[in-house]
PDB file of C-alpha atoms in Angstrom:
ATOM      1  CA  MET A   1      61.342 -45.230 133.705  1.00  0.00           C
ATOM      2  CA  SER A   2      63.337 -45.361 129.983  1.00  0.00           C
ATOM      3  CA  LEU A   3      66.675 -43.072 129.787  1.00  0.00           C
ATOM      4  CA  ILE A   4      65.703 -41.237 127.214  1.00  0.00           C
ATOM      5  CA  ASN A   5      62.006 -40.067 129.136  1.00  0.00           C
ATOM      6  CA  ASN A   6      64.423 -38.768 131.675  1.00  0.00           C
ATOM      7  CA  VAL A   7      66.559 -36.827 129.976  1.00  0.00           C
ATOM      8  CA  GLU A   8      63.074 -35.098 128.183  1.00  0.00           C
ATOM      9  CA  PHE A   9      62.196 -34.490 131.591  1.00  0.00           C
ATOM     10  CA  LEU A  10      64.891 -33.279 132.597  1.00  0.00           C
ATOM     11  CA  ARG A  11      65.364 -31.150 130.045  1.00  0.00           C
ATOM     12  CA  HIS A  12      62.244 -29.101 130.715  1.00  0.00           C
ATOM     13  CA  LEU A  13      63.357 -28.384 134.283  1.00  0.00           C
ATOM     14  CA  PRO A  14      64.420 -24.100 134.326  1.00  0.00           C
ATOM     15  CA  LYS A  15      68.090 -23.891 133.419  1.00  0.00           C
ATOM     16  CA  MET A  16      70.799 -23.744 135.530  1.00  0.00           C
ATOM     17  CA  ASN A  17      72.925 -20.564 135.583  1.00  0.00           C
ATOM     18  CA  ALA A  18      76.614 -20.954 133.996  1.00  0.00           C
ATOM     19  CA  PHE A  19      78.386 -20.913 137.217  1.00  0.00           C
ATOM     20  CA  SER A  20      76.278 -24.091 139.035  1.00  0.00           C
ATOM     21  CA  GLY A  21      78.375 -26.369 137.173  1.00  0.00           C
ATOM     22  CA  LEU A  22      78.938 -30.331 139.113  1.00  0.00           C
ATOM     23  CA  GLY A  23      81.849 -29.039 141.079  1.00  0.00           C
ATOM     24  CA  ALA A  24      80.826 -25.880 142.827  1.00  0.00           C
ATOM     25  CA  LEU A  25      78.089 -24.848 144.706  1.00  0.00           C
ATOM     26  CA  ALA A  26      77.788 -21.317 146.668  1.00  0.00           C
ATOM     27  CA  PRO A  27      76.853 -22.139 149.824  1.00  0.00           C
ATOM     28  CA  ALA A  28      73.648 -20.260 150.203  1.00  0.00           C
ATOM     29  CA  VAL A  29      71.801 -21.872 146.953  1.00  0.00           C
ATOM     30  CA  PRO A  30      68.810 -23.684 148.574  1.00  0.00           C
ATOM     31  CA  THR A  31      68.708 -27.691 148.477  1.00  0.00           C
ATOM     32  CA  PRO A  32      66.130 -29.463 148.874  1.00  0.00           C
ATOM     33  CA  LEU A  33      68.238 -32.183 150.388  1.00  0.00           C
ATOM     34  CA  VAL A  34      68.095 -32.756 154.496  1.00  0.00           C
ATOM     35  CA  GLU A  35      70.969 -33.404 156.591  1.00  0.00           C
ATOM     36  CA  THR A  36      70.800 -36.315 159.049  1.00  0.00           C
ATOM     37  CA  THR A  37      72.964 -36.158 161.967  1.00  0.00           C
ATOM     38  CA  GLU A  38      71.550 -39.180 163.526  1.00  0.00           C
ATOM     39  CA  PHE A  39      71.661 -42.258 161.923  1.00  0.00           C
ATOM     40  CA  GLY A  40      73.335 -44.984 163.425  1.00  0.00           C
ATOM     41  CA  VAL A  41      77.093 -45.813 163.666  1.00  0.00           C
ATOM     42  CA  ASN A  42      79.187 -43.764 161.362  1.00  0.00           C
ATOM     43  CA  PRO A  43      83.107 -45.099 161.373  1.00  0.00           C
ATOM     44  CA  GLY A  44      83.805 -43.156 158.019  1.00  0.00           C
ATOM     45  CA  ASP A  45      82.605 -40.447 159.441  1.00  0.00           C
ATOM     46  CA  LEU A  46      80.192 -38.966 156.532  1.00  0.00           C
ATOM     47  CA  LYS A  47      77.210 -36.943 156.312  1.00  0.00           C
ATOM     48  CA  MET A  48      74.246 -38.012 155.560  1.00  0.00           C
ATOM     49  CA  PHE A  49      71.473 -35.875 153.031  1.00  0.00           C
ATOM     50  CA  SER A  50      68.443 -36.978 151.552  1.00  0.00           C
ATOM     51  CA  PHE A  51      65.586 -36.082 149.938  1.00  0.00           C
ATOM     52  CA  VAL A  52      61.941 -38.240 150.424  1.00  0.00           C
ATOM     53  CA  PRO A  53      59.382 -36.799 148.089  1.00  0.00           C
ATOM     54  CA  ALA A  54      56.164 -36.158 149.970  1.00  0.00           C
ATOM     55  CA  GLN A  55      54.492 -38.689 147.469  1.00  0.00           C
ATOM     56  CA  LEU A  56      56.517 -41.949 148.055  1.00  0.00           C
ATOM     57  CA  ALA A  57      55.797 -44.564 145.162  1.00  0.00           C
ATOM     58  CA  ARG A  58      53.777 -48.017 146.459  1.00  0.00           C
ATOM     59  CA  SER A  59      56.578 -50.477 147.411  1.00  0.00           C
ATOM     60  CA  PRO A  60      59.228 -47.212 147.425  1.00  0.00           C
ATOM     61  CA  ALA A  61      62.455 -47.475 145.724  1.00  0.00           C
ATOM     62  CA  LEU A  62      65.727 -46.138 146.950  1.00  0.00           C
ATOM     63  CA  VAL A  63      68.079 -44.630 144.979  1.00  0.00           C
ATOM     64  CA  VAL A  64      72.222 -44.153 146.963  1.00  0.00           C
ATOM     65  CA  VAL A  65      73.476 -41.180 144.695  1.00  0.00           C
ATOM     66  CA  LEU A  66      77.561 -40.840 145.561  1.00  0.00           C
ATOM     67  CA  HIS A  67      79.203 -37.618 144.219  1.00  0.00           C
ATOM     68  CA  GLY A  68      82.877 -37.044 142.665  1.00  0.00           C
ATOM     69  CA  CYS A  69      86.226 -35.225 143.866  1.00  0.00           C
ATOM     70  CA  GLY A  70      85.470 -31.531 144.901  1.00  0.00           C
ATOM     71  CA  GLN A  71      81.729 -31.967 144.998  1.00  0.00           C
ATOM     72  CA  THR A  72      78.983 -31.741 147.704  1.00  0.00           C
ATOM     73  CA  ALA A  73      75.971 -33.898 147.812  1.00  0.00           C
ATOM     74  CA  ALA A  74      73.752 -30.686 146.647  1.00  0.00           C
ATOM     75  CA  SER A  75      76.119 -29.713 143.930  1.00  0.00           C
ATOM     76  CA  TYR A  76      76.050 -32.931 142.265  1.00  0.00           C
ATOM     77  CA  ASP A  77      71.860 -32.758 142.738  1.00  0.00           C
ATOM     78  CA  LEU A  78      71.808 -29.800 141.206  1.00  0.00           C
ATOM     79  CA  GLY A  79      74.174 -30.650 138.528  1.00  0.00           C
ATOM     80  CA  ALA A  80      72.331 -33.600 137.581  1.00  0.00           C
ATOM     81  CA  GLY A  81      68.668 -33.196 139.189  1.00  0.00           C
ATOM     82  CA  TRP A  82      68.106 -35.987 141.139  1.00  0.00           C
ATOM     83  CA  SER A  83      65.715 -34.642 143.249  1.00  0.00           C
ATOM     84  CA  ALA A  84      63.411 -34.044 140.688  1.00  0.00           C
ATOM     85  CA  LEU A  85      63.505 -37.362 139.669  1.00  0.00           C
ATOM     86  CA  ALA A  86      63.083 -38.167 142.995  1.00  0.00           C
ATOM     87  CA  ALA A  87      59.925 -36.019 143.184  1.00  0.00           C
ATOM     88  CA  HIS A  88      58.616 -37.262 139.584  1.00  0.00           C
ATOM     89  CA  TYR A  89      58.917 -41.213 140.346  1.00  0.00           C
ATOM     90  CA  GLY A  90      57.977 -41.143 143.500  1.00  0.00           C
ATOM     91  CA  PHE A  91      61.400 -43.034 144.780  1.00  0.00           C
ATOM     92  CA  ALA A  92      63.372 -41.784 147.804  1.00  0.00           C
ATOM     93  CA  LEU A  93      67.182 -40.578 147.611  1.00  0.00           C
ATOM     94  CA  LEU A  94      70.424 -40.802 149.420  1.00  0.00           C
ATOM     95  CA  MET A  95      72.939 -38.674 149.029  1.00  0.00           C
ATOM     96  CA  PRO A  96      76.086 -38.998 151.127  1.00  0.00           C
ATOM     97  CA  GLU A  97      78.566 -36.428 151.172  1.00  0.00           C
ATOM     98  CA  GLN A  98      82.344 -36.557 151.998  1.00  0.00           C
ATOM     99  CA  GLN A  99      84.422 -34.038 154.335  1.00  0.00           C
ATOM    100  CA  ALA A 100      87.069 -32.589 153.749  1.00  0.00           C
ATOM    101  CA  ALA A 101      88.515 -33.619 157.086  1.00  0.00           C
ATOM    102  CA  ASN A 102      88.398 -37.410 155.733  1.00  0.00           C
ATOM    103  CA  ASN A 103      89.985 -36.162 151.631  1.00  0.00           C
ATOM    104  CA  GLY A 104      91.376 -32.930 150.961  1.00  0.00           C
ATOM    105  CA  ASN A 105      89.125 -33.374 147.898  1.00  0.00           C
ATOM    106  CA  THR A 106      86.504 -34.347 149.388  1.00  0.00           C
ATOM    107  CA  CYS A 107      86.885 -37.416 147.236  1.00  0.00           C
ATOM    108  CA  PHE A 108      85.000 -41.391 148.862  1.00  0.00           C
ATOM    109  CA  ASN A 109      88.063 -42.897 149.639  1.00  0.00           C
ATOM    110  CA  TRP A 110      87.356 -45.978 147.374  1.00  0.00           C
ATOM    111  CA  PHE A 111      90.969 -46.779 147.430  1.00  0.00           C
ATOM    112  CA  ASN A 112      91.438 -47.360 151.382  1.00  0.00           C
ATOM    113  CA  PRO A 113      91.438 -50.779 152.551  1.00  0.00           C
ATOM    114  CA  GLN A 114      90.064 -49.618 155.988  1.00  0.00           C
ATOM    115  CA  ASP A 115      86.911 -47.942 154.477  1.00  0.00           C
ATOM    116  CA  ILE A 116      86.014 -50.551 151.514  1.00  0.00           C
ATOM    117  CA  ALA A 117      85.434 -53.596 153.619  1.00  0.00           C
ATOM    118  CA  ARG A 118      82.353 -54.894 154.568  1.00  0.00           C
ATOM    119  CA  GLY A 119      81.088 -53.608 158.370  1.00  0.00           C
ATOM    120  CA  GLN A 120      84.395 -50.616 157.995  1.00  0.00           C
ATOM    121  CA  GLY A 121      85.134 -47.043 157.622  1.00  0.00           C
ATOM    122  CA  GLU A 122      82.673 -45.426 154.930  1.00  0.00           C
ATOM    123  CA  ALA A 123      81.193 -48.389 153.203  1.00  0.00           C
ATOM    124  CA  ALA A 124      79.920 -49.341 156.845  1.00  0.00           C
ATOM    125  CA  SER A 125      78.327 -45.617 157.244  1.00  0.00           C
ATOM    126  CA  ILE A 126      76.866 -45.585 154.026  1.00  0.00           C
ATOM    127  CA  ARG A 127      74.973 -49.175 154.638  1.00  0.00           C
ATOM    128  CA  GLN A 128      73.661 -47.258 158.070  1.00  0.00           C
ATOM    129  CA  MET A 129      72.627 -44.510 156.215  1.00  0.00           C
ATOM    130  CA  ILE A 130      70.721 -47.188 153.639  1.00  0.00           C
ATOM    131  CA  ALA A 131      69.171 -48.525 156.418  1.00  0.00           C
ATOM    132  CA  HIS A 132      68.200 -45.535 158.178  1.00  0.00           C
ATOM    133  CA  LEU A 133      65.758 -44.661 155.452  1.00  0.00           C
ATOM    134  CA  VAL A 134      64.580 -48.271 155.287  1.00  0.00           C
ATOM    135  CA  GLY A 135      63.551 -48.404 158.497  1.00  0.00           C
ATOM    136  CA  THR A 136      62.083 -44.859 158.464  1.00  0.00           C
ATOM    137  CA  HIS A 137      60.136 -44.690 155.146  1.00  0.00           C
ATOM    138  CA  GLU A 138      59.459 -48.608 154.350  1.00  0.00           C
ATOM    139  CA  ILE A 139      61.054 -48.605 151.174  1.00  0.00           C
ATOM    140  CA  ASP A 140      61.203 -51.780 149.148  1.00  0.00           C
ATOM    141  CA  PRO A 141      64.438 -53.558 150.134  1.00  0.00           C
ATOM    142  CA  ARG A 142      64.381 -55.294 146.676  1.00  0.00           C
ATOM    143  CA  ARG A 143      64.104 -52.012 145.494  1.00  0.00           C
ATOM    144  CA  ILE A 144      68.168 -50.485 146.681  1.00  0.00           C
ATOM    145  CA  TYR A 145      69.730 -48.987 144.004  1.00  0.00           C
ATOM    146  CA  VAL A 146      73.895 -47.278 143.647  1.00  0.00           C
ATOM    147  CA  THR A 147      75.132 -44.960 141.210  1.00  0.00           C
ATOM    148  CA  GLY A 148      77.994 -42.907 141.227  1.00  0.00           C
ATOM    149  CA  LEU A 149      80.337 -40.146 139.292  1.00  0.00           C
ATOM    150  CA  SER A 150      84.498 -40.501 139.206  1.00  0.00           C
ATOM    151  CA  ALA A 151      85.414 -41.409 142.834  1.00  0.00           C
ATOM    152  CA  GLY A 152      81.662 -41.900 143.985  1.00  0.00           C
ATOM    153  CA  GLY A 153      81.317 -44.442 140.996  1.00  0.00           C
ATOM    154  CA  ALA A 154      84.608 -46.410 142.627  1.00  0.00           C
ATOM    155  CA  MET A 155      82.511 -46.118 145.868  1.00  0.00           C
ATOM    156  CA  ALA A 156      79.406 -47.325 144.092  1.00  0.00           C
ATOM    157  CA  SER A 157      81.542 -50.766 143.021  1.00  0.00           C
ATOM    158  CA  VAL A 158      82.517 -50.952 146.348  1.00  0.00           C
ATOM    159  CA  MET A 159      78.912 -50.876 147.761  1.00  0.00           C
ATOM    160  CA  LEU A 160      77.881 -53.549 145.806  1.00  0.00           C
ATOM    161  CA  THR A 161      81.060 -55.569 146.032  1.00  0.00           C
ATOM    162  CA  THR A 162      80.881 -55.574 149.956  1.00  0.00           C
ATOM    163  CA  TYR A 163      77.069 -55.539 150.118  1.00  0.00           C
ATOM    164  CA  PRO A 164      76.023 -57.340 146.991  1.00  0.00           C
ATOM    165  CA  ASP A 165      73.015 -58.614 149.245  1.00  0.00           C
ATOM    166  CA  VAL A 166      71.904 -54.958 149.598  1.00  0.00           C
ATOM    167  CA  PHE A 167      71.515 -53.878 145.986  1.00  0.00           C
ATOM    168  CA  ALA A 168      69.138 -54.795 143.090  1.00  0.00           C
ATOM    169  CA  ALA A 169      71.458 -53.161 140.816  1.00  0.00           C
ATOM    170  CA  GLY A 170      73.760 -50.126 140.332  1.00  0.00           C
ATOM    171  CA  ALA A 171      75.313 -47.930 137.708  1.00  0.00           C
ATOM    172  CA  ILE A 172      78.716 -46.506 138.018  1.00  0.00           C
ATOM    173  CA  ILE A 173      79.425 -43.502 136.037  1.00  0.00           C
ATOM    174  CA  ALA A 174      83.992 -42.715 134.953  1.00  0.00           C
ATOM    175  CA  GLY A 175      84.637 -44.741 137.964  1.00  0.00           C
ATOM    176  CA  LEU A 176      87.008 -47.865 138.624  1.00  0.00           C
ATOM    177  CA  PRO A 177      86.540 -51.184 139.855  1.00  0.00           C
ATOM    178  CA  PHE A 178      86.600 -52.339 143.609  1.00  0.00           C
ATOM    179  CA  GLY A 179      90.116 -53.366 144.529  1.00  0.00           C
ATOM    180  CA  VAL A 180      92.645 -51.590 141.846  1.00  0.00           C
ATOM    181  CA  ALA A 181      94.137 -49.981 144.495  1.00  0.00           C
ATOM    182  CA  THR A 182      95.505 -49.737 148.097  1.00  0.00           C
ATOM    183  CA  ASP A 183      96.345 -46.459 148.301  1.00  0.00           C
ATOM    184  CA  LEU A 184      96.954 -42.836 146.848  1.00  0.00           C
ATOM    185  CA  ARG A 185      99.700 -43.751 144.771  1.00  0.00           C
ATOM    186  CA  GLU A 186      98.250 -46.789 143.522  1.00  0.00           C
ATOM    187  CA  ALA A 187      94.985 -44.898 142.983  1.00  0.00           C
ATOM    188  CA  LEU A 188      96.834 -41.645 140.771  1.00  0.00           C
ATOM    189  CA  HIS A 189      97.789 -44.859 138.426  1.00  0.00           C
ATOM    190  CA  ALA A 190      95.087 -46.350 137.953  1.00  0.00           C
ATOM    191  CA  MET A 191      92.971 -43.289 137.593  1.00  0.00           C
ATOM    192  CA  MET A 192      95.874 -42.008 134.932  1.00  0.00           C
ATOM    193  CA  HIS A 193      96.490 -45.890 132.623  1.00  0.00           C
ATOM    194  CA  GLY A 194      93.724 -48.152 134.207  1.00  0.00           C
ATOM    195  CA  SER A 195      94.338 -51.494 136.367  1.00  0.00           C
ATOM    196  CA  ALA A 196      97.586 -53.907 136.146  1.00  0.00           C
ATOM    197  CA  LEU A 197      94.914 -57.006 137.504  1.00  0.00           C
ATOM    198  CA  SER A 198      93.254 -59.530 134.794  1.00  0.00           C
ATOM    199  CA  ALA A 199      89.233 -59.617 134.513  1.00  0.00           C
ATOM    200  CA  PRO A 200      89.870 -62.858 136.556  1.00  0.00           C
ATOM    201  CA  GLU A 201      91.559 -61.190 139.293  1.00  0.00           C
ATOM    202  CA  LEU A 202      89.557 -58.331 139.375  1.00  0.00           C
ATOM    203  CA  GLY A 203      86.707 -60.576 140.096  1.00  0.00           C
ATOM    204  CA  GLY A 204      88.583 -62.659 142.305  1.00  0.00           C
ATOM    205  CA  LEU A 205      88.343 -59.638 144.813  1.00  0.00           C
ATOM    206  CA  VAL A 206      84.719 -58.750 144.563  1.00  0.00           C
ATOM    207  CA  ARG A 207      83.807 -62.719 145.183  1.00  0.00           C
ATOM    208  CA  ASN A 208      86.408 -62.556 148.268  1.00  0.00           C
ATOM    209  CA  ALA A 209      84.993 -59.237 149.454  1.00  0.00           C
ATOM    210  CA  SER A 210      81.787 -61.051 151.352  1.00  0.00           C
ATOM    211  CA  THR A 211      80.353 -64.160 151.661  1.00  0.00           C
ATOM    212  CA  HIS A 212      77.514 -63.678 149.549  1.00  0.00           C
ATOM    213  CA  GLY A 213      76.251 -66.491 148.161  1.00  0.00           C
ATOM    214  CA  GLY A 214      73.281 -65.341 146.174  1.00  0.00           C
ATOM    215  CA  ALA A 215      72.226 -63.626 143.011  1.00  0.00           C
ATOM    216  CA  TRP A 216      74.440 -60.680 141.850  1.00  0.00           C
ATOM    217  CA  PRO A 217      73.020 -57.184 141.836  1.00  0.00           C
ATOM    218  CA  LYS A 218      73.206 -56.112 138.022  1.00  0.00           C
ATOM    219  CA  ILE A 219      75.672 -53.232 136.667  1.00  0.00           C
ATOM    220  CA  SER A 220      75.838 -50.566 134.243  1.00  0.00           C
ATOM    221  CA  VAL A 221      79.065 -49.125 133.148  1.00  0.00           C
ATOM    222  CA  TRP A 222      78.932 -45.677 131.892  1.00  0.00           C
ATOM    223  CA  HIS A 223      82.502 -43.788 130.605  1.00  0.00           C
ATOM    224  CA  GLY A 224      83.252 -41.781 128.012  1.00  0.00           C
ATOM    225  CA  SER A 225      86.007 -42.628 125.428  1.00  0.00           C
ATOM    226  CA  ALA A 226      88.033 -39.680 126.039  1.00  0.00           C
ATOM    227  CA  ASP A 227      87.904 -39.447 129.961  1.00  0.00           C
ATOM    228  CA  ARG A 228      91.180 -37.846 130.424  1.00  0.00           C
ATOM    229  CA  THR A 229      90.532 -38.208 134.374  1.00  0.00           C
ATOM    230  CA  VAL A 230      89.629 -41.573 134.825  1.00  0.00           C
ATOM    231  CA  HIS A 231      91.244 -43.758 132.142  1.00  0.00           C
ATOM    232  CA  PRO A 232      88.717 -45.069 129.864  1.00  0.00           C
ATOM    233  CA  GLY A 233      90.181 -48.529 130.418  1.00  0.00           C
ATOM    234  CA  ASN A 234      88.798 -48.638 133.884  1.00  0.00           C
ATOM    235  CA  ALA A 235      85.244 -49.373 132.529  1.00  0.00           C
TER     236      ALA A 235
END
C-alpha cells in the first residue's frame, strides 16, 4: 500500500466539522474503537482501545498507534482516519490511551525512566496489549508495527528500542529519540532545543536498552522543518 493511495482513500471519506481537530473530541462523538479492560498486567495504568475489522486480511498485521499530548485514542483516530484504513486494508488497530492521572496533559511519559524500560511501566502495558491482540486474533507476529505523533512519537521510539524483537517497523511523527530526557525538565529542553547527545551516544542508549541481537526494525521519521513544539533537530 502506497502513501499516495492512502491519502487518496482518506480524501474521499466524509469531512470532519471545524470543531473536530486532532486534539479535541467531544465525549458524545461515536467511535469504532472498543475498550478492553482485561489484557494482562498493566503497570503503566494505560487504557486499551482497539479496532478489529470484521474482515481481517490473511496473516493479518497489527498497527499500534500512539496519540499526542491533549489527545485521546478516539480523537486521534477521528483526525487521522486510522480505523478507516484498518477496515479498508484488513489490519488490526491498537490505540493505547494515556490517563490524566498519569500525566495531566495526557502525554505518554516517554521521559520517565520507570515507564521506558523493557518490562516496566507504560512500555510494558503497551506490550501486554499487543500480546493480547496477537493471541486473540491470530495476528502475524512478523507484521507488527508502531507509530506515534509528538509525545506518541517519542513513545514509539521507546517501544522500538525496548522491544525491537516485537516490531517489523515503525514511523515516528514529530517525536524525539529514545533517551534524550530522564525527567520533565530535560524533556521540555529537548523538545525546545533538540538533544545535546551525539548520534553515537543516542545509538548506544538504544543498543543498551535490550539484549536484542537480531535484525532491527525499519524506521521512518517524519518531522516538519517549521515545527515550533518539538524541535526538528530531534528527527
